[in-house]
Amino acid sequence: SVHTRDQVELPPPAIDNRLTVHTLWSEIDRISSEQIQAAFEGVGGEIGWQLFAEEGDMRMYRREMEVDGMVTDPLKAMHKVRGVTAREMCHYFFNPRYRYEWETTLETMTIVEEISSDALVFHQTFKRIWPASQRDALFWSHVRHSSTGTYAVTNHSTTNVDYPSNTGACIRLFVTVCLACRTTYPAGEQPTRNNITTDIAYCSTVNPGGWAPAGVLRAVYKREYPKFLKRFTNYVVEQCRDKPIAI
Ligand code: 18C
């Protein structure tokens, strides 16, 4: 049945052995640990973080930053979603089967390598924004359950000889993204769709990789990040509605 298939493919509670023998393992482990560690660290009171979007329980902050004249503003978003678990959130974010259903910036997505049940390498092209060149990205994606009870997906740019950068129409961009989630429910109760709350921290840094007008880029950023987080979390709530809860 559909449920059995989904259960099988849920993020594993422990790291897949096939990942730990892969050449990317030390990098994946180090960057994922750093990202998860930093994800829930506060932005309140810290210098430089400015709130730019707020809606219900969602808050989005950015820090203005430029590298070699290119806008690379780090983003940090906090959100709270009821009725779905951290593991379910990460399942839908990690699994490519669902990506076209919630990711609106995508033009194409290719699975470059299946490292393990919890790690994949993707090549993606994005919709072009006039007047800039189209962008693509090549990144590994890793989902894990960490010791603190957090489930998280980390995406980070990598290279692959079969997918060279800046050879065709696209300019390669560089991305580091982390979606970290943790679920709470009242002490002494069993978790159900009616009493669980999942706290979400989404952090993203995108380097456009080549010239892009700063004004256009910051406008896209301001519009697309809130759109993404609302759409994605609503999508997961819809998908989970009539399914048994996966803690
Ligand atoms: O995390 C998200 N998605 C994951 C799965 O796809 C994955 C993706 C990471 C890539 C993020 C980079 C997206 C760049 C998109 C550029 C084109 C947008 C076109 C939109 C027009 C309709 O981790 C969710 C990602 C949500 C992305 C929000 C947009 C971020 C914009 C940041 C600036 C991008 C600079 C590109 C140069 C543009 C030139 C003006």
Coordinates of C-alpha atoms and ligand atoms in Angstrom, one line a residue:
S1 CA 0.0 0.0 0.0
V2 CA 1.0 3.6 -0.3
H3 CA 1.5 3.8 3.5
T4 CA 3.8 0.9 3.6
R5 CA 6.0 2.4 0.8
D6 CA 6.1 5.8 2.6
Q7 CA 7.1 4.2 5.9
V8 CA 9.9 2.3 4.2
E9 CA 11.3 5.5 2.6
L10 CA 11.0 7.8 5.7
P11 CA 14.3 9.3 6.9
P12 CA 16.2 6.5 8.7
P13 CA 16.7 6.9 12.5
A14 CA 20.4 6.2 12.1
I15 CA 23.0 7.0 9.5
D16 CA 23.1 4.6 6.5
N17 CA 26.3 2.5 6.4
R18 CA 26.7 3.1 2.7
L19 CA 27.1 6.8 3.3
T20 CA 29.9 6.4 5.9
V21 CA 32.1 4.7 3.3
H22 CA 31.6 7.3 0.6
T23 CA 34.3 9.8 -0.4
L24 CA 32.0 12.7 0.5
W25 CA 31.2 11.4 4.0
S26 CA 33.6 13.5 6.0
E27 CA 32.4 16.7 4.3
I28 CA 28.8 15.7 4.6
D29 CA 29.1 14.9 8.2
R30 CA 31.0 18.0 9.1
I31 CA 28.8 20.5 7.3
S32 CA 25.6 18.8 8.4
S33 CA 26.7 18.9 12.0
E34 CA 27.6 22.6 11.8
Q35 CA 24.4 23.5 10.1
I36 CA 22.1 21.6 12.5
Q37 CA 24.0 23.0 15.5
A38 CA 23.6 26.6 14.3
A39 CA 20.0 26.2 13.0
F40 CA 18.1 26.9 16.2
E41 CA 20.5 29.5 17.5
G42 CA 18.6 32.7 18.1
V43 CA 18.6 35.8 15.9
G44 CA 16.9 38.0 18.4
G45 CA 19.2 40.7 19.7
E46 CA 22.1 39.6 17.5
I47 CA 23.6 42.3 15.4
G48 CA 22.9 42.4 11.7
W49 CA 19.8 40.2 11.5
Q50 CA 16.8 42.1 10.2
L51 CA 13.3 40.8 10.2
F52 CA 11.9 41.1 6.7
A53 CA 8.8 38.9 6.6
E54 CA 6.3 37.9 9.3
E55 CA 3.1 35.9 8.9
G56 CA 1.4 33.9 11.7
D57 CA 4.2 31.8 13.3
M58 CA 6.7 32.4 10.5
R59 CA 9.5 34.9 10.9
M60 CA 12.2 35.5 8.3
Y61 CA 15.5 37.3 8.9
R62 CA 18.3 38.2 6.6
R63 CA 21.8 39.7 7.0
E64 CA 23.2 41.9 4.2
M65 CA 26.4 40.4 2.9
E66 CA 28.4 40.7 -0.3
V67 CA 31.2 38.5 -1.5
D68 CA 33.3 39.9 -4.4
G69 CA 30.6 42.4 -5.1
M70 CA 27.9 39.7 -5.3
V71 CA 24.9 39.6 -2.9
T72 CA 25.0 36.5 -0.7
D73 CA 22.6 37.6 2.1
P74 CA 22.2 34.7 4.6
L75 CA 18.6 33.9 5.4
K76 CA 17.2 32.4 8.6
A77 CA 13.6 31.5 9.0
M78 CA 11.7 30.2 12.0
H79 CA 8.3 28.6 11.8
K80 CA 5.9 26.5 13.8
V81 CA 3.6 23.9 12.2
R82 CA 0.9 21.9 13.9
G83 CA -0.2 18.3 13.0
V84 CA 3.0 17.0 11.3
T85 CA 6.2 15.6 12.7
A86 CA 9.9 16.7 12.1
R87 CA 10.5 13.4 10.4
E88 CA 7.6 13.9 8.0
M89 CA 8.7 17.5 7.2
C90 CA 12.2 16.2 6.3
H91 CA 10.8 13.3 4.3
Y92 CA 9.0 15.6 1.9
F93 CA 11.9 18.0 1.7
F94 CA 14.5 15.3 1.0
N95 CA 12.6 12.9 -1.3
P96 CA 12.8 14.0 -5.0
R97 CA 9.5 12.3 -5.7
Y98 CA 7.7 15.3 -4.3
R99 CA 9.9 18.1 -5.3
Y100 CA 8.1 19.4 -8.4
E101 CA 4.9 19.6 -6.3
W102 CA 6.2 22.3 -3.9
E103 CA 9.4 23.8 -5.4
T104 CA 8.3 26.6 -7.7
T105 CA 11.7 27.9 -8.8
L106 CA 12.6 24.6 -10.5
E107 CA 13.0 24.0 -14.2
T108 CA 14.7 20.6 -14.2
M109 CA 15.9 18.2 -11.5
T110 CA 18.3 15.2 -12.1
I111 CA 19.5 12.7 -9.6
V112 CA 23.2 12.6 -10.3
E113 CA 24.1 10.0 -7.7
E114 CA 22.3 7.8 -5.1
I115 CA 24.8 7.6 -2.3
S116 CA 22.5 5.9 0.2
S117 CA 19.0 6.0 1.6
D118 CA 19.9 9.2 3.3
A119 CA 22.1 11.0 0.8
L120 CA 21.7 12.0 -2.8
V121 CA 23.5 14.3 -5.3
F122 CA 21.2 16.5 -7.4
H123 CA 21.6 18.7 -10.5
Q124 CA 18.9 21.4 -10.7
T125 CA 18.2 24.2 -13.2
F126 CA 16.1 27.1 -12.1
K127 CA 13.7 29.4 -13.9
R128 CA 15.5 32.3 -15.5
I129 CA 15.1 35.8 -14.1
W130 CA 15.4 38.6 -16.6
P131 CA 17.9 40.2 -17.2
A132 CA 20.3 37.7 -15.5
S133 CA 21.5 34.4 -17.0
Q134 CA 19.8 31.2 -16.0
R135 CA 21.3 29.4 -13.0
D136 CA 22.0 25.8 -12.2
A137 CA 23.2 24.0 -9.0
L138 CA 24.9 20.7 -8.2
F139 CA 24.6 19.7 -4.5
W140 CA 24.5 16.8 -2.2
S141 CA 21.5 16.4 0.1
H142 CA 21.6 14.5 3.4
V143 CA 18.8 13.8 5.8
R144 CA 19.6 12.8 9.4
H145 CA 18.2 12.2 12.8
S146 CA 20.5 13.9 15.3
S147 CA 21.1 13.1 19.0
T148 CA 19.1 16.0 20.2
G149 CA 15.9 14.6 18.6
T150 CA 16.1 16.9 15.6
Y151 CA 15.5 15.7 12.0
A152 CA 17.3 17.8 9.4
V153 CA 18.1 18.0 5.7
T154 CA 21.3 19.7 4.7
N155 CA 22.0 20.6 1.0
H156 CA 25.5 21.8 0.0
S157 CA 27.1 22.5 -3.4
T158 CA 29.6 20.0 -4.7
T159 CA 31.3 19.2 -8.1
N160 CA 31.1 16.3 -10.5
V161 CA 33.1 15.8 -13.7
D162 CA 30.0 14.9 -15.7
Y163 CA 28.3 18.1 -14.7
P164 CA 30.9 20.9 -15.3
S165 CA 29.9 24.4 -14.4
N166 CA 29.5 27.4 -16.7
T167 CA 29.8 25.5 -20.0
G168 CA 26.3 26.0 -21.4
A169 CA 23.6 28.6 -20.9
C170 CA 23.7 28.4 -17.1
I171 CA 25.8 30.0 -14.5
R172 CA 26.5 27.7 -11.6
L173 CA 25.3 29.1 -8.2
F174 CA 26.4 27.8 -4.8
V175 CA 24.1 26.9 -2.0
T176 CA 24.1 25.9 1.6
V177 CA 20.7 25.1 3.0
C178 CA 19.5 23.5 6.2
L179 CA 16.0 22.6 7.2
A180 CA 16.0 21.5 10.8
C181 CA 12.8 20.4 12.6
R182 CA 11.9 19.2 16.1
T183 CA 8.5 18.0 17.4
T184 CA 7.0 18.5 20.8
Y185 CA 3.8 17.3 22.4
P186 CA 2.4 17.5 26.0
A187 CA 4.2 15.4 28.6
G188 CA 2.4 12.2 29.5
E189 CA 0.4 12.1 26.2
Q190 CA 0.8 10.0 23.1
P191 CA 1.7 12.0 20.0
T192 CA -1.3 12.5 17.7
R193 CA -2.1 14.9 14.8
N194 CA -4.0 17.0 17.3
N195 CA -1.3 17.6 19.9
I196 CA 2.0 17.8 18.1
T197 CA 3.9 20.9 17.1
T198 CA 7.0 21.0 14.9
D199 CA 9.4 23.9 15.2
I200 CA 11.2 24.6 12.0
A201 CA 14.5 26.5 11.4
Y202 CA 15.4 27.0 7.7
C203 CA 18.7 28.6 6.9
S204 CA 20.0 29.3 3.4
T205 CA 22.9 31.0 1.8
V206 CA 23.0 31.3 -2.0
N207 CA 26.0 32.8 -3.9
P208 CA 24.7 33.6 -7.4
G209 CA 28.0 32.6 -8.9
G210 CA 28.2 35.4 -11.4
W211 CA 26.8 38.8 -12.1
A212 CA 23.2 39.5 -11.1
P213 CA 21.8 42.9 -10.4
A214 CA 21.6 43.4 -6.6
G215 CA 18.2 45.1 -6.6
V216 CA 16.6 42.3 -8.7
L217 CA 18.2 39.7 -6.6
R218 CA 17.1 41.1 -3.3
A219 CA 13.5 41.6 -4.6
V220 CA 13.4 37.9 -5.8
Y221 CA 14.8 36.8 -2.4
K222 CA 12.1 38.8 -0.5
R223 CA 9.3 37.3 -2.6
E224 CA 10.5 33.7 -3.1
Y225 CA 11.6 32.7 0.4
P226 CA 8.3 33.4 2.2
K227 CA 6.4 31.9 -0.7
F228 CA 8.6 28.7 -0.5
L229 CA 8.2 28.2 3.2
K230 CA 4.5 28.7 3.3
R231 CA 3.9 26.6 0.3
F232 CA 6.1 23.8 1.4
T233 CA 4.7 23.6 5.0
N234 CA 1.1 23.7 3.7
Y235 CA 2.0 20.9 1.2
V236 CA 3.3 18.7 4.0
V237 CA 0.2 19.3 6.2
E238 CA -2.0 18.3 3.2
Q239 CA 0.0 15.2 2.4
C240 CA 0.0 14.0 6.0
R241 CA -3.6 14.7 6.8
D242 CA -5.1 11.2 6.5
K243 CA -1.9 9.2 7.0
P244 CA -0.7 7.5 10.3
I245 CA 1.7 9.7 12.2
A246 CA 5.4 9.0 11.7
I247 CA 7.5 10.0 14.7
Ligands
18C1 O1 15.7 25.0 -0.2 C1 14.9 25.0 -1.2 N1 14.9 24.1 -2.2 C2 15.8 22.9 -2.2 C3 15.3 22.0 -3.2 O2 15.2 22.5 -4.5 C4 17.2 23.2 -2.4 C5 17.4 24.3 -3.4 C6 18.4 25.2 -3.4 C7 18.6 26.2 -4.4 C8 18.2 27.6 -4.0 C9 18.5 28.5 -5.1 C10 17.4 28.9 -5.8 C11 17.7 29.9 -6.9 C12 16.6 30.2 -7.7 C13 16.8 31.3 -8.7 C14 15.7 31.4 -9.6 C15 14.4 31.7 -8.9 C16 13.3 31.9 -10.0 C17 12.0 32.3 -9.4 C18 11.1 32.9 -10.3 C19 9.7 32.3 -10.3 O3 17.8 23.5 -1.2 C20 13.9 26.1 -1.3 C21 14.6 27.2 -2.1 C22 13.8 28.5 -2.1 C23 14.5 29.5 -3.0 C24 14.0 30.9 -2.8 C25 14.7 31.8 -3.8 C26 16.1 32.2 -3.4 C27 16.6 33.3 -4.2 C28 18.1 33.6 -3.9 C29 18.8 34.3 -4.9 C30 19.2 33.4 -6.1 C31 20.2 34.1 -7.0 C32 20.1 33.6 -8.4 C33 20.4 34.6 -9.4 C34 19.2 35.3 -9.9 C35 19.5 36.5 -10.7 C36 18.7 37.7 -10.4

